[in-house]
């Protein structure tokens, strides 16, 4: 049977002050309440209370993964280099990967995620279509040498992840495995008591539901997403697409404007007395070494990350002064698409056919007006490349979008045959011929979820855990006198016998005030105080979240807590 956890024996040392290096609420509170301690940058020790919360999350995850028929396994975290070389991720991960050597000089890595190894496991274990579909998962320690591990367990360099992988012979099968995971995730996050949104992680153009993220809105989040206030559209900002709507309007002929000393959009807009949105900004970049121009409205910023994703695996770089040498066609600060025959022109969909712009005239100190897309210049590719802004129209219904910050707590992804191709993962098909397997990969940040829950539920007093996740159901406080401690321990044993998880503050020589403050900080959902009226067998029951309190007899309190 479970034991009552006694604060007099529990290794928990609460702190009055925030740790100096802590920036986020969860980081501060988890350290102050004695759940975790920093070991070194991005590497954390889980103390008894923290380990309980972590285990509670793992339990919920495990139950829901088992419920969809996924099988739990445990793969090594220390992995040989070869499979990651085969998939090219040994290189692609760059500095994010922890690489090491054994005593013989053979190279290894600490696994950041395990697609390669799971593919090899299934290749070894599965021979026929009859053995599929199969879904495998593990809850395991992952390693990523994150650049700025600043936010406590939100972004660790060592962290706990649930990762699962599905293996199917058909696209329909993969869609079904994906759906099962999506539903399991919805159940998991609901049980954890997390407020979350499911957002599309890839742009509509690339095929909708192939990748979705589960985001927990929180100020400390490092992800930004858009949320439509009037329909159910929500997407990672990188996945937002703007509709291309050609316009048919009459525009006068192109006209040159004398605009001395106006190489920037601000200086140009001021000189002409027009809004920046009337101008066309042409950013020059190098794509695999070749100069490419990117056109966006003058009041918008190019998101180089988005551009890079659209053009991957090509490498996108900014141009330097040297790139202009011998390029008479490129007049720095006065570039316009109407004179760029030899340059590939990428534009934001806002630069739709029929729209007219003020832009560079490809002559020093000169701009041109009435430069019309589709008439005076051609766009080679329309790509969504601008930084999304609050109020941009919803791609689904047109309403102004809201921008919010969130923590990515899960990610589901239809991988397709990428890894199966790399490792020639085939099974014998129904027709007796080999069939290539198709895969999905699905992650949950188990340790990150602890911080996400702390972020969402904490208040001024401290942590405030949802029931399933809390390190105990009730925090019994013995105000101090011998009689009060006796009553507190007695109630604790009774509750424990009834299956309630109890943490009791039976510390001697600690003032009631400190005990109450600690109880608020630790954040168990119910607080039961054996105080002033202990001699009459009356205790006080307090709800940590609402602050509501009532005096009850011991029997009433036990009945309430075991109901
Ligand atoms: P992020 O964008 O936050 O770096 P990611 O997209 O690289 O995350 P995935 O590879 O999709 O992450 O990993 C699956 C899940 O693991 C994520 O949804 C997240 O919850 C969790 N996770 C990823 N990196 C970390 C980390 N450094 N510390 C804690 N949890 C993490
Ligand atoms: Mg992700």
Coordinates of C-alpha atoms and ligand atoms in Angstrom, one line a residue:
X1 CA 0.0 0.0 0.0
X2 CA 1.1 3.6 -0.6
X3 CA 2.6 5.4 2.3
X4 CA 1.7 8.8 3.7
X5 CA 4.4 11.2 2.7
X6 CA 5.7 13.0 5.7
X7 CA 7.4 16.4 5.2
X8 CA 9.5 15.7 8.2
X9 CA 11.3 13.0 6.2
X10 CA 10.7 14.1 2.6
X11 CA 13.7 15.6 0.8
X12 CA 12.1 19.0 0.0
X13 CA 13.7 22.3 0.8
X14 CA 11.6 25.2 -0.3
X15 CA 13.1 28.6 -1.1
X16 CA 11.8 32.0 -0.4
X17 CA 13.5 33.7 -3.3
X18 CA 13.5 33.0 -7.0
X19 CA 16.7 31.5 -8.4
X20 CA 18.8 34.2 -9.9
X21 CA 19.0 32.7 -13.4
X22 CA 15.3 31.9 -13.7
X23 CA 13.3 33.7 -16.4
X24 CA 10.0 31.8 -16.6
X25 CA 7.4 31.3 -13.9
X26 CA 7.6 27.5 -14.1
X27 CA 11.3 27.6 -13.7
X28 CA 11.1 29.8 -10.6
X29 CA 8.3 27.9 -8.9
X30 CA 9.5 24.3 -9.7
X31 CA 12.9 25.2 -8.1
X32 CA 11.4 27.2 -5.2
X33 CA 8.9 24.5 -4.3
X34 CA 11.6 21.8 -4.3
X35 CA 10.6 19.8 -7.4
X36 CA 13.8 20.1 -9.4
X37 CA 17.3 21.3 -9.1
X38 CA 19.6 22.5 -11.8
X39 CA 22.6 20.2 -12.4
X40 CA 24.3 22.1 -15.2
X41 CA 22.9 24.1 -18.1
X42 CA 19.7 22.4 -19.4
X43 CA 20.3 19.4 -17.2
X44 CA 18.1 18.7 -14.2
X45 CA 17.7 16.5 -11.2
X46 CA 14.1 15.5 -10.3
X47 CA 13.6 15.6 -6.5
X48 CA 10.9 13.4 -4.9
X49 CA 8.0 15.7 -5.5
X50 CA 9.1 16.4 -9.1
X51 CA 9.6 12.7 -9.8
X52 CA 6.0 12.1 -8.6
X53 CA 4.6 14.6 -11.1
X54 CA 6.8 13.3 -13.9
X55 CA 5.6 9.8 -13.1
X56 CA 2.0 10.8 -13.1
X57 CA 2.3 12.3 -16.5
X58 CA 4.1 9.2 -17.8
X59 CA 1.4 7.0 -16.4
X60 CA -1.4 8.9 -18.2
X61 CA 0.6 8.9 -21.4
X62 CA 1.3 5.1 -21.1
X63 CA -2.4 4.3 -20.4
X64 CA -3.6 6.2 -23.4
X65 CA -0.9 4.8 -25.7
X66 CA -1.7 1.3 -24.5
X67 CA -5.3 2.0 -25.2
X68 CA -4.7 2.5 -28.9
X69 CA -2.8 -0.7 -29.1
X70 CA 0.7 0.8 -29.1
X71 CA 3.4 -1.4 -27.6
X72 CA 5.9 -0.1 -25.2
X73 CA 9.6 -0.8 -25.8
X74 CA 12.8 0.8 -24.5
X75 CA 15.6 1.5 -27.0
X76 CA 19.1 2.7 -26.1
X77 CA 19.9 6.4 -25.9
X78 CA 23.5 5.8 -26.8
X79 CA 23.5 5.1 -30.5
X80 CA 26.0 4.2 -33.2
X81 CA 26.6 6.8 -35.9
X82 CA 25.9 4.7 -39.0
X83 CA 22.1 4.8 -39.1
X84 CA 22.2 8.6 -38.6
X85 CA 24.8 8.9 -41.4
X86 CA 22.5 6.9 -43.6
X87 CA 19.6 9.3 -43.0
X88 CA 22.0 12.3 -43.3
X89 CA 20.9 13.5 -39.9
X90 CA 24.4 13.0 -38.4
X91 CA 25.2 16.1 -40.5
X92 CA 21.8 17.8 -40.7
X93 CA 21.4 18.1 -36.9
X94 CA 24.6 20.2 -36.7
X95 CA 25.4 21.5 -33.3
X96 CA 22.2 20.1 -31.8
X97 CA 23.6 16.6 -31.7
X98 CA 25.7 15.2 -28.8
X99 CA 28.5 13.2 -30.5
X100 CA 31.0 11.0 -28.7
X101 CA 33.6 8.3 -29.2
X102 CA 34.2 5.0 -27.5
X103 CA 37.6 3.7 -26.4
X104 CA 38.2 2.2 -29.8
X105 CA 37.5 5.5 -31.6
X106 CA 34.1 4.4 -32.9
X107 CA 31.6 7.3 -33.1
X108 CA 28.3 7.5 -31.3
X109 CA 25.6 10.0 -30.5
X110 CA 23.1 10.5 -27.7
X111 CA 19.7 10.1 -29.4
X112 CA 17.7 13.3 -30.1
X113 CA 14.8 11.2 -31.5
X114 CA 14.7 7.7 -32.8
X115 CA 13.2 7.3 -36.3
X116 CA 16.3 5.5 -37.7
X117 CA 16.6 3.0 -34.8
X118 CA 12.9 2.1 -34.8
X119 CA 13.0 1.6 -38.5
X120 CA 15.8 -0.9 -38.0
X121 CA 14.0 -2.6 -35.2
X122 CA 10.9 -3.2 -37.4
X123 CA 13.1 -4.3 -40.3
X124 CA 14.6 -6.9 -38.0
X125 CA 11.3 -8.1 -36.5
X126 CA 8.7 -7.8 -39.1
X127 CA 8.6 -9.8 -42.4
X128 CA 5.0 -9.8 -43.7
X129 CA 2.1 -7.5 -44.2
X130 CA 0.3 -9.7 -41.8
X131 CA 2.5 -8.4 -39.0
X132 CA 1.4 -4.8 -39.7
X133 CA 0.2 -2.3 -38.7
X134 CA 2.3 -1.9 -35.7
X135 CA 2.8 1.0 -33.3
X136 CA 5.7 1.2 -30.9
X137 CA 6.5 3.7 -28.2
X138 CA 8.9 4.5 -25.5
X139 CA 9.3 7.0 -22.7
X140 CA 12.9 7.8 -22.7
X141 CA 15.6 10.3 -22.0
X142 CA 16.6 12.4 -25.1
X143 CA 19.6 14.6 -25.7
X144 CA 19.8 17.8 -27.7
X145 CA 22.5 20.4 -27.3
X146 CA 20.1 23.3 -27.3
X147 CA 21.6 26.7 -28.0
X148 CA 20.0 28.5 -25.1
X149 CA 18.6 26.2 -22.5
X150 CA 17.3 29.0 -20.3
X151 CA 13.7 28.1 -19.4
X152 CA 14.2 25.3 -16.8
X153 CA 12.8 22.0 -17.8
X154 CA 10.8 23.6 -20.6
X155 CA 13.9 23.3 -22.8
X156 CA 16.4 20.8 -21.5
X157 CA 19.5 19.5 -23.1
X158 CA 18.5 16.2 -21.4
X159 CA 14.8 15.6 -21.3
X160 CA 12.0 13.0 -21.2
X161 CA 10.1 12.3 -24.3
X162 CA 7.4 9.9 -25.3
X163 CA 8.1 9.0 -28.9
X164 CA 6.1 6.6 -30.9
X165 CA 6.3 5.3 -34.5
X166 CA 3.7 3.7 -36.6
X167 CA 4.3 1.2 -39.5
X168 CA 1.7 0.6 -42.2
X169 CA 1.7 -0.9 -45.7
X170 CA -0.8 1.7 -47.1
X171 CA -1.4 5.4 -47.0
X172 CA -4.9 4.7 -45.6
X173 CA -3.3 2.7 -42.8
X174 CA -0.9 5.5 -42.0
X175 CA -3.8 8.0 -41.9
X176 CA -5.6 5.6 -39.4
X177 CA -2.5 5.3 -37.2
X178 CA -2.2 9.1 -37.3
X179 CA -5.9 9.5 -36.3
X180 CA -5.5 7.1 -33.4
X181 CA -2.5 9.0 -32.1
X182 CA -4.3 12.3 -32.5
X183 CA -7.2 11.1 -30.5
X184 CA -4.9 9.5 -27.8
X185 CA -3.2 12.9 -27.5
X186 CA -6.5 14.7 -27.1
X187 CA -7.3 12.3 -24.2
X188 CA -3.9 12.6 -22.7
X189 CA -3.8 16.4 -22.6
X190 CA -7.4 16.6 -21.4
X191 CA -6.5 14.2 -18.5
X192 CA -3.4 16.2 -17.7
X193 CA -5.6 19.3 -17.4
X194 CA -3.7 21.2 -20.0
X195 CA -5.3 23.9 -22.1
X196 CA -4.1 23.2 -25.6
X197 CA -4.7 23.9 -29.3
X198 CA -4.0 21.6 -32.2
X199 CA -2.4 23.6 -35.0
X200 CA -1.4 22.7 -38.4
X201 CA 2.4 22.7 -38.6
X202 CA 2.8 22.6 -42.4
X203 CA 1.3 25.1 -44.9
X204 CA -1.9 24.2 -46.5
X205 CA -0.1 24.0 -49.8
X206 CA 1.8 21.0 -48.6
X207 CA -1.2 18.9 -47.8
X208 CA -3.0 19.8 -44.6
X209 CA -3.0 17.3 -41.8
X210 CA 0.3 15.6 -42.5
X211 CA 1.8 17.3 -39.5
X212 CA 0.1 18.9 -36.5
X213 CA 1.4 20.4 -33.2
X214 CA -0.2 20.4 -29.8
X215 CA 0.4 23.8 -28.3
X216 CA -0.2 24.9 -24.7
X217 CA -0.9 28.7 -24.7
X218 CA 1.4 30.3 -22.1
X219 CA 3.4 33.5 -21.9
X220 CA 6.6 31.6 -21.5
X221 CA 6.1 29.7 -24.8
X222 CA 8.7 30.0 -27.4
X223 CA 6.3 29.2 -30.3
X224 CA 4.0 31.7 -31.8
X225 CA 0.7 30.6 -33.4
X226 CA -2.2 32.3 -35.0
X227 CA -5.7 31.7 -33.8
X228 CA -8.9 32.8 -35.6
X229 CA -11.4 34.4 -33.2
X230 CA -14.4 33.5 -35.4
X231 CA -13.6 30.0 -36.9
X232 CA -11.6 27.0 -35.7
X233 CA -8.5 27.8 -37.8
X234 CA -5.3 27.7 -35.9
X235 CA -1.8 27.3 -37.2
X236 CA 1.9 27.7 -36.4
X237 CA 2.9 31.1 -37.8
X238 CA 5.2 29.3 -40.2
X239 CA 2.3 27.4 -41.7
X240 CA 0.0 30.3 -42.3
X241 CA -0.8 30.8 -46.0
X242 CA -2.3 33.9 -47.6
X243 CA -4.7 33.5 -50.5
X244 CA -3.5 34.7 -53.9
X245 CA -6.3 36.9 -55.3
X246 CA -5.7 38.5 -58.7
X247 CA -7.2 41.9 -59.1
X248 CA -8.4 43.6 -62.2
X249 CA -8.0 47.3 -62.1
X250 CA -6.9 49.9 -64.6
X251 CA -3.5 51.4 -63.9
X252 CA -1.6 54.1 -65.8
X253 CA 1.7 53.4 -67.5
X254 CA 4.9 53.0 -65.5
X255 CA 6.3 56.4 -64.6
X256 CA 9.8 57.2 -63.3
X257 CA 10.2 59.2 -60.1
X258 CA 13.2 61.3 -59.1
X259 CA 13.9 60.0 -55.6
X260 CA 17.4 61.0 -54.5
X261 CA 18.9 59.3 -51.5
X262 CA 16.0 57.0 -50.7
X263 CA 17.6 53.5 -50.5
X264 CA 15.3 52.4 -47.7
X265 CA 11.5 51.9 -47.6
X266 CA 11.2 54.5 -44.8
X267 CA 13.2 57.1 -46.6
X268 CA 11.2 56.5 -49.8
X269 CA 7.8 56.5 -48.2
X270 CA 8.7 59.8 -46.4
X271 CA 10.0 61.4 -49.5
X272 CA 6.9 60.6 -51.6
X273 CA 4.4 61.0 -48.8
X274 CA 2.9 57.5 -49.4
X275 CA 2.4 54.6 -46.9
X276 CA 5.1 51.9 -46.9
X277 CA 2.4 49.5 -47.9
X278 CA 2.2 51.2 -51.4
X279 CA 5.8 50.3 -52.1
X280 CA 7.3 47.0 -53.1
X281 CA 10.4 45.8 -51.2
X282 CA 12.8 43.6 -53.1
X283 CA 15.1 41.6 -50.9
X284 CA 18.0 39.9 -52.6
X285 CA 19.2 36.6 -51.3
X286 CA 21.4 33.8 -52.6
X287 CA 19.8 30.4 -53.1
X288 CA 22.5 27.8 -53.5
X289 CA 24.8 30.6 -54.6
X290 CA 22.5 32.1 -57.2
X291 CA 21.0 35.6 -56.6
X292 CA 17.2 35.6 -56.2
X293 CA 14.9 38.5 -55.5
X294 CA 12.0 38.3 -53.0
X295 CA 9.2 40.8 -53.3
X296 CA 7.0 41.8 -50.4
X297 CA 4.9 44.9 -49.6
X298 CA 7.1 47.6 -48.1
X299 CA 5.5 47.4 -44.7
X300 CA 6.1 43.7 -44.3
X301 CA 9.2 41.7 -43.2
X302 CA 10.5 38.6 -44.9
X303 CA 10.7 35.6 -42.7
X304 CA 13.9 34.0 -43.7
X305 CA 13.1 30.8 -41.8
X306 CA 9.9 30.4 -43.9
X307 CA 11.7 31.1 -47.1
X308 CA 14.4 28.6 -46.2
X309 CA 11.7 26.0 -45.5
X310 CA 10.0 26.6 -48.8
X311 CA 13.3 26.3 -50.7
X312 CA 14.9 23.4 -48.7
X313 CA 17.2 21.6 -49.3
X314 CA 18.6 24.6 -51.1
X315 CA 20.6 26.9 -48.8
X316 CA 19.4 30.5 -48.5
X317 CA 22.0 33.2 -47.6
X318 CA 21.9 37.0 -47.5
X319 CA 23.8 38.8 -50.2
X320 CA 27.0 40.7 -49.5
X321 CA 28.6 43.7 -51.3
X322 CA 30.8 41.4 -53.3
X323 CA 27.8 39.8 -54.9
X324 CA 27.0 43.0 -56.7
X325 CA 30.3 43.1 -58.4
X326 CA 29.9 42.8 -62.2
X327 CA 26.1 42.9 -61.8
X328 CA 25.1 46.2 -63.5
X329 CA 21.5 44.9 -63.6
X330 CA 21.4 45.1 -59.8
X331 CA 21.4 48.6 -58.4
X332 CA 21.6 48.4 -54.7
X333 CA 18.7 50.1 -52.9
X334 CA 16.9 50.7 -56.2
X335 CA 16.0 47.2 -57.5
X336 CA 12.7 46.7 -59.2
X337 CA 11.3 43.4 -60.6
X338 CA 10.4 45.1 -64.0
X339 CA 14.1 45.1 -64.9
X340 CA 15.2 41.7 -63.6
X341 CA 15.0 39.4 -66.6
X342 CA 18.0 37.3 -65.4
X343 CA 16.9 37.0 -61.8
X344 CA 14.4 34.5 -60.4
X345 CA 11.6 36.5 -58.7
X346 CA 9.7 35.1 -55.7
X347 CA 6.8 37.1 -54.4
X348 CA 4.4 37.1 -51.5
X349 CA 0.8 36.4 -52.6
X350 CA -0.1 40.0 -51.6
X351 CA 1.9 41.0 -54.8
X352 CA -1.0 39.4 -56.8
X353 CA -1.4 39.8 -60.5
X354 CA -3.0 43.2 -61.2
X355 CA -1.6 45.0 -58.1
X356 CA 0.4 48.2 -58.8
X357 CA 3.5 49.3 -56.8
X358 CA 6.0 51.9 -56.3
X359 CA 9.4 50.2 -56.6
X360 CA 13.0 50.7 -57.6
X361 CA 13.6 51.7 -61.2
X362 CA 17.0 49.8 -61.4
X363 CA 18.7 53.2 -61.6
X364 CA 20.4 55.0 -58.8
X365 CA 18.2 57.5 -57.0
X366 CA 15.2 56.6 -59.1
X367 CA 12.0 54.7 -58.4
X368 CA 9.0 53.9 -60.6
X369 CA 5.3 54.0 -59.9
X370 CA 2.4 52.1 -61.5
X371 CA 4.6 49.0 -61.8
X372 CA 1.9 46.3 -62.2
X373 CA 2.4 42.6 -61.4
X374 CA 1.7 40.4 -64.4
X375 CA 1.9 43.4 -66.7
X376 CA 5.3 45.0 -66.1
X377 CA 6.9 42.0 -64.4
X378 CA 6.3 38.3 -64.0
X379 CA 6.5 36.4 -60.7
X380 CA 8.3 33.1 -61.0
X381 CA 7.0 31.7 -57.7
X382 CA 4.4 32.8 -55.2
X383 CA 5.5 31.7 -51.8
X384 CA 4.3 32.7 -48.3
X385 CA 7.4 34.4 -46.9
X386 CA 6.3 37.4 -44.8
X387 CA 6.3 37.4 -41.0
X388 CA 2.7 36.9 -40.0
X389 CA 1.2 39.8 -38.1
X390 CA -1.7 40.3 -35.7
X391 CA -4.8 41.1 -37.8
X392 CA -3.7 39.3 -40.9
X393 CA -6.8 37.7 -42.6
X394 CA -7.7 34.2 -41.6
X395 CA -7.0 31.9 -44.6
X396 CA -10.3 30.1 -43.9
X397 CA -12.7 32.9 -43.1
X398 CA -11.0 36.3 -43.6
X399 CA -11.4 37.5 -40.0
X400 CA -8.3 39.2 -38.4
X401 CA -6.1 36.6 -36.8
X402 CA -4.8 36.8 -33.2
X403 CA -1.2 36.0 -32.4
X404 CA -0.5 34.0 -29.2
X405 CA 2.5 32.5 -27.5
X406 CA 2.6 28.8 -26.7
X407 CA 4.6 25.8 -25.6
X408 CA 4.9 22.9 -28.0
X409 CA 3.9 19.9 -26.0
X410 CA 3.4 17.4 -28.7
X411 CA 3.9 16.8 -32.4
X412 CA 2.3 14.2 -34.7
X413 CA 3.7 13.7 -38.1
X414 CA 3.0 11.5 -41.2
X415 CA 6.6 10.7 -42.2
X416 CA 5.7 8.6 -45.2
X417 CA 8.4 6.4 -46.7
X418 CA 11.4 8.6 -46.1
X419 CA 13.1 6.4 -43.5
X420 CA 11.7 3.2 -45.0
X421 CA 13.4 4.2 -48.3
X422 CA 16.7 4.9 -46.5
X423 CA 16.7 1.5 -44.8
X424 CA 14.8 -0.5 -47.4
X425 CA 12.1 -1.4 -45.0
X426 CA 9.9 -3.7 -47.0
X427 CA 7.5 -6.5 -46.0
X428 CA 6.0 -9.3 -48.0
X429 CA 2.7 -7.9 -49.5
X430 CA -0.6 -9.7 -50.1
X431 CA 0.4 -10.4 -53.7
X432 CA 3.7 -12.1 -52.6
X433 CA 5.7 -9.1 -53.7
X434 CA 7.7 -6.8 -51.3
X435 CA 5.8 -3.6 -50.2
X436 CA 7.6 -0.5 -48.9
X437 CA 6.4 0.4 -45.4
X438 CA 5.0 3.9 -44.6
X439 CA 5.6 5.5 -41.2
X440 CA 4.4 8.1 -38.7
X441 CA 6.3 9.6 -35.8
X442 CA 4.7 11.1 -32.8
X443 CA 6.2 12.9 -29.8
X444 CA 5.2 14.3 -26.4
X445 CA 7.5 16.3 -24.2
X446 CA 6.9 14.5 -20.9
X447 CA 9.2 16.6 -18.8
X448 CA 8.2 19.8 -20.7
X449 CA 4.6 19.0 -19.9
X450 CA 5.5 19.4 -16.2
X451 CA 6.6 23.0 -16.9
X452 CA 3.7 23.7 -19.2
X453 CA 1.3 22.6 -16.5
X454 CA 3.1 24.7 -14.0
X455 CA 2.9 27.7 -16.3
X456 CA -0.8 27.4 -16.9
X457 CA -2.0 26.6 -13.4
X458 CA 0.3 28.6 -11.1
X459 CA -0.9 31.7 -9.3
X460 CA 0.7 34.4 -7.0
X461 CA 1.0 31.9 -4.2
X462 CA 2.7 29.1 -6.1
X463 CA 2.0 26.0 -8.0
X464 CA -1.5 24.6 -8.3
X465 CA -1.6 21.2 -9.9
X466 CA -4.5 19.6 -11.7
X467 CA -5.7 16.5 -9.8
X468 CA -4.3 13.7 -11.9
X469 CA -0.9 15.1 -11.9
X470 CA -0.5 16.5 -8.4
X471 CA 2.2 14.8 -6.2
X472 CA -0.6 14.2 -3.7
X473 CA -4.4 14.6 -3.4
X474 CA -4.3 16.4 -0.1
X475 CA -1.7 18.3 1.8
X476 CA -2.4 17.9 5.6
X477 CA -0.9 20.7 7.7
X478 CA -0.3 20.1 11.4
X479 CA -0.3 23.7 12.8
X480 CA 2.3 22.8 15.5
X481 CA 1.0 21.7 18.9
X482 CA 1.4 18.0 19.8
X483 CA -2.3 17.4 19.7
X484 CA -2.6 19.0 16.3
X485 CA 0.2 16.8 14.9
X486 CA -1.4 13.7 16.4
X487 CA -4.7 14.6 14.7
X488 CA -3.0 15.4 11.4
X489 CA -1.2 12.1 11.4
X490 CA -4.3 10.2 12.4
X491 CA -6.4 11.8 9.6
X492 CA -3.6 11.2 7.2
X493 CA -3.5 7.4 7.9
X494 CA -7.2 7.2 7.5
X495 CA -7.2 9.0 4.2
X496 CA -4.3 6.9 3.0
X497 CA -6.2 3.7 4.0
X498 CA -9.0 5.0 1.8
X499 CA -6.8 5.4 -1.2
X500 CA -6.2 9.1 -1.0
X501 CA -2.6 10.2 -1.7
X502 CA -1.5 12.3 1.3
X503 CA 1.4 14.6 2.0
X504 CA 1.4 15.7 5.7
X505 CA 3.4 18.5 7.1
X506 CA 4.4 17.1 10.5
X507 CA 7.6 19.1 10.8
X508 CA 8.4 20.1 14.3
X509 CA 9.8 23.6 15.0
X510 CA 8.4 25.1 11.8
X511 CA 5.9 27.9 12.3
X512 CA 2.4 27.5 11.1
X513 CA 2.9 30.5 8.8
X514 CA 5.8 28.9 7.0
X515 CA 3.8 25.6 6.7
X516 CA 0.9 27.4 5.1
X517 CA 3.1 29.3 2.7
X518 CA 4.8 26.1 1.7
X519 CA 1.5 24.3 1.2
X520 CA 0.4 27.1 -1.2
X521 CA 3.8 27.0 -3.0
X522 CA 3.8 23.1 -3.4
X523 CA 0.4 23.3 -4.9
X524 CA -1.5 20.1 -3.9
X525 CA -5.2 20.7 -4.8
X526 CA -6.6 20.3 -1.3
X527 CA -5.2 21.6 2.0
X528 CA -6.4 20.2 5.3
X529 CA -5.4 22.1 8.4
X530 CA -5.4 20.6 11.9
X531 CA -5.3 23.9 13.8
X532 CA -7.2 25.8 16.5
X533 CA -10.1 23.5 16.9
X534 CA -8.2 20.2 16.8
X535 CA -9.3 19.3 20.4
X536 CA -13.0 19.3 19.2
X537 CA -12.0 17.1 16.2
X538 CA -12.7 20.0 13.8
X539 CA -10.4 20.7 10.9
X540 CA -10.3 23.2 8.0
X541 CA -10.5 22.1 4.4
X542 CA -9.2 24.5 1.8
X543 CA -9.3 24.4 -2.0
X544 CA -5.9 25.5 -3.3
X545 CA -7.3 26.9 -6.5
X546 CA -10.4 28.8 -5.3
X547 CA -9.1 29.6 -1.8
X548 CA -12.6 28.5 -0.5
X549 CA -12.3 27.1 3.0
X550 CA -14.7 25.4 5.4
X551 CA -14.6 23.9 8.9
X552 CA -15.6 20.3 9.1
X553 CA -15.5 17.4 11.5
X554 CA -12.8 14.9 10.8
X555 CA -15.3 12.4 9.6
X556 CA -17.0 15.0 7.3
X557 CA -13.6 15.9 5.9
X558 CA -12.7 12.3 5.2
X559 CA -16.0 11.7 3.6
X560 CA -15.5 14.8 1.4
X561 CA -12.0 13.7 0.3
X562 CA -12.9 10.1 -0.4
X563 CA -16.2 11.0 -2.3
Ligands
LIG1 P1 11.1 22.7 -30.3 O1 10.5 23.4 -31.6 O2 10.5 23.2 -29.1 O3 12.6 22.7 -30.3 P2 10.9 20.2 -31.7 O4 9.9 20.6 -32.7 O5 12.3 20.2 -32.0 O6 10.7 21.2 -30.4 P3 10.2 17.5 -31.7 O7 11.4 17.0 -32.4 O8 8.9 17.5 -32.4 O9 10.5 18.9 -31.0 O10 10.0 16.6 -30.3 C1 8.8 16.2 -29.8 C2 8.4 16.8 -28.5 O11 9.5 16.8 -27.6 C3 8.1 18.3 -28.7 O12 6.8 18.5 -29.1 C4 8.4 18.9 -27.3 O13 7.2 18.8 -26.5 C5 9.5 18.0 -26.7 N1 10.8 18.6 -26.8 C6 11.6 18.9 -27.8 N2 12.7 19.5 -27.5 C7 12.7 19.6 -26.1 C8 13.6 20.1 -25.2 N3 14.8 20.6 -25.5 N4 13.3 20.0 -23.8 C9 12.1 19.5 -23.5 N5 11.2 19.0 -24.3 C10 11.5 19.0 -25.7
LIG2 MG1 8.2 19.7 -33.3

